Amino acid sequence: MPKTKKALKRARSTPKGRQVDPQALEDIQKLLESAPRRRDLLIEHLHKIQDRFGCLSAPHLVALAAEMKMAMAEVYEVATFYHHFDVVKDGDAPPAITVRVCDSIACEMAGSHQLLHQLPDLLGPGVRVLHAPCVGRCDTAPVAVVGQNPVPHANVEKVAALVHANALKHPRRDSTTPHPHLDVVTPGHIDYASYRAQGGYELARSLDGGAKTRDEIVAAMEDSGLRGLGGAGFPAGRKWKTVAAGPAPRLMAINIDEGEPGTFKDRYYLERDPHRFLEGALIAAWAVGIDEIYIYLRDEYHGCREILETEIAALRANPPYAIPAMHLRRGAGAYICGEESAMIESIEGKRGEPRLRPPYVAQVGLFGRPTLEHNMETLHWVREILEKGPGWFAGHGRHGRKGLRSFSVVGRAKKNNVHLAPAGITVAELIDEYCGGMLDGHVFYGYLPGGASGGILPASMSDIPLDFDTLNQYGCFIGSAAIVILSNHDTATQTARNLMKFFSAESCGQCTPCRVGTAKALTLMTQTSWDQPLLKELSQAMVDASICGLGQAAPNPALSVMKYFPQEIK
Ligand SMILES: Cc1cc2nc3c(=O)[nH]c(=O)nc-3n(C[C@H](O)[C@H](O)[C@H](O)COP(=O)(O)O)c2cc1C
Ligand code: SF4
Ligand code: FES
């Protein structure tokens, strides 16, 4: 029997699903205050709830959905995508303190498994101990993070001391709570006043005042040969040209997600000289005609976030000229959000799932606008290149290559650090000239030339120039220039297993070859004797049919083992 209008109205007045709890709604309204309820701010708002209440409960998620006029399902699917959000069942709550222990490659090599084994019993049930992917401090492996407080060169005593002192925040330089490595985690930076006093922002201001034309600046960037330092190595000047040719308004998205195991160069520069990349961003914005700048910073970099919040506020308060709006956005624990289109989805407040291309983000990017997307370090070099001339940057290089590279070196060499060296240097030269040789008692066995994704090479191939393009013929790539040095204390198989475990955990799950392929490959690689034909077939499917670089590169370490370390898997 058809329902009357009155009956329909009655039916609609009872909403489906969970009802909004008045107390939870009041909590959310108080917490968000007058902040806009825009959809792209969803992840920012989820952080506020997580920070305040220690988790995301169902009543709070329902209240947030109501407040933001979004479907509960949309809020839930975003919240559950990111590792750092604790979505809990009614009445549940995680322990007040969480200790995350990095178990990615550099930390595993430095003994993080022992920490993961010992800490739960030592710290007791009131503390949750989780394993975590690379937290970007691989030079001081093994690393633990107590709440938001990083512990370089971690051992159980140091972690326990911070837990007992309830020292859960990244320490400031003037902190009264003792920290075993304050100078390491908070090295001190050039602030806005000092940067200006040293001539900072004069170049950006002079360009805005008409000192040079946009075409002249783009041409200088092209002449310098600067290539994107986030991994793909796309020529920076060419990218500026493409985006500038798109219709206004145009946006910029700066990538400081830095999740590739072994990589910490962006953090290194950001902790010391944050205005250098900001000035580079302003120059690029002027040259390309950018309306607004979005900066995406990984959640693990709490110290850097504080620096950026302070320094951007200082820049805004006393700008060198009328600068574009800048928005700082906080990641939430997802390696895939470093992939440029996934990052853009995340800035829009969504799950970090890579987009299908074309269209490219330079054409249709953030909020559907042409977007100049850059790694932070790429912008870090802009000022110096323009001040010293394009020939200065191109004038560096070795073995026929041009430019400078910031190598994050970790593993069994003596000096684990960011080493600024000529593009094209070989790993043997890097170890000898920059790292002080191998650690005592360690014999060079092999290396990862490009973090987790770039494959593994044996010591016998230590004379290949390290740069974009030079490693492709060996099934490897330089990526973000994270070099992991292996010794006779390591095996390539165990290294490859660690990397595949990482990819399997970090796959966004959107496409089957990557989601199922990484898990299946990991199972195959756990056997003492590898089923090589099957692994090769699986790898080919992942390379051919994955949507983004994670799935396409995930087989690289396994393929390297089969090609260069066959003695290990007989
Ligand atoms: C799985 C994956 C993770 C990535 N992670 C990062 C990252 O953390 N930081 C970054 O700058 N680029 C990362 N990239 C590369 C970006 O997609 C993009 O190429 C880069 O940010 C472009 O900036 P650039 O031209 O200045 O290098 C990643 C790519 C893939 C496929
Ligand atoms: S390749 Fe992996 S990470 Fe990339 S879109 Fe597919 S499932 Fe997601
Ligand atoms: S911090 Fe552990 S591998 Fe990077």
Short mmCIF file of C-alpha atoms in Angstrom, two decimals, residues 105-106 109 138-140 262 264 408-413 415-417 483-486:
data_model
loop_
_atom_site.label_atom_id
_atom_site.label_comp_id
_atom_site.label_asym_id
_atom_site.label_seq_id
_atom_site.Cartn_x
_atom_site.Cartn_y
_atom_site.Cartn_z
CA ILE A 105 65.46 -1.35 7.46
CA ALA A 106 68.00 0.93 9.22
CA MET A 109 69.80 -3.51 11.23
CA CYS A 138 67.44 6.56 10.36
CA ASP A 139 70.85 8.21 10.98
CA THR A 140 70.28 7.57 14.68
CA GLY A 262 66.44 5.54 4.87
CA PHE A 264 65.83 12.06 6.29
CA SER A 408 70.98 10.21 3.36
CA VAL A 409 73.51 7.51 4.25
CA VAL A 410 72.69 4.84 6.84
CA GLY A 411 73.78 1.36 7.79
CA ARG A 412 77.29 0.03 8.30
CA ALA A 413 79.46 3.01 7.28
CA LYS A 415 79.21 8.43 9.50
CA ASN A 416 75.47 8.04 9.07
CA ASN A 417 74.25 11.47 8.06
CA ILE A 483 71.80 4.93 0.55
CA VAL A 484 71.76 1.94 2.90
CA ILE A 485 75.14 0.27 3.34
CA LEU A 486 75.12 -3.48 4.03
#
